[in-house]
Amino acid sequence: MNKTRKILGVMLLLTGLILVSIPLYYEWQHGREVRALEEALSLISDYEQVEGTSFTTDELNAVLELEIPSIELKQKVLSETTEENLKLALTQLKENQHPGEGNFAIAGHRGYRGNRHFSRLPDVTIGDEVFLHTKEETFVYKVTDISIIEPTDVDVLDDRDGKHEITMITCTRSGKQRVAVRGELVETNGQKV
């Protein structure tokens, strides 16, 4: 009986170590991929594809940066929403969208550790500033609406007549609904809109 308890104890201990190490491995892997992306962004040259990443130079040139000071968020925004891109960064939801025009939509995973992706997006409050940086310009938005929506409520992404907005979307903690944060464009490169 004592030997059986020891074997069971060792098996439970090993199982626990494996379960703890899996998320740590994924975190390490994610960190490697993000560092490769950041290195590629800093080394953009005339090469068709930057070594160590699956991104072409054109794709890297299209990367934006989203900054929300109130939640200490500063994340890259990739131009296409794919499962691979969502693992690395935030992504643009609509094709051929341009900052400062219509409703610029960004999606991101909620993240389960630290300040990755949109883990703290639900902490944003009405009136917070959101900065969307391109290589040449900075677009400043003020948060005007925060809502919990169903995954099927895609009309939140639609352009509204005469409005220049940003909409940021992530999952709720349960994953069953979405947090949608909308802001209106108030400034471009220091010029009030």
Tab-separated table of C-alpha atoms in Angstrom, residues 148-152 171-178:
chain	number	residue	atom	x	y	z
A	148	ILE	CA	-20.374	43.668	-24.488
A	149	ILE	CA	-21.681	42.198	-27.732
A	150	GLU	CA	-22.450	38.795	-29.200
A	151	PRO	CA	-19.921	37.312	-31.656
A	152	THR	CA	-22.555	37.676	-34.379
A	171	CYS	CA	-13.266	38.190	-26.127
A	172	THR	CA	-14.840	38.415	-22.708
A	173	ARG	CA	-13.131	36.336	-20.038
A	174	SER	CA	-15.595	33.485	-20.688
A	175	GLY	CA	-15.001	33.687	-24.445
A	176	LYS	CA	-18.727	33.569	-25.145
A	177	GLN	CA	-19.144	37.280	-25.928
A	178	ARG	CA	-16.986	40.154	-27.153
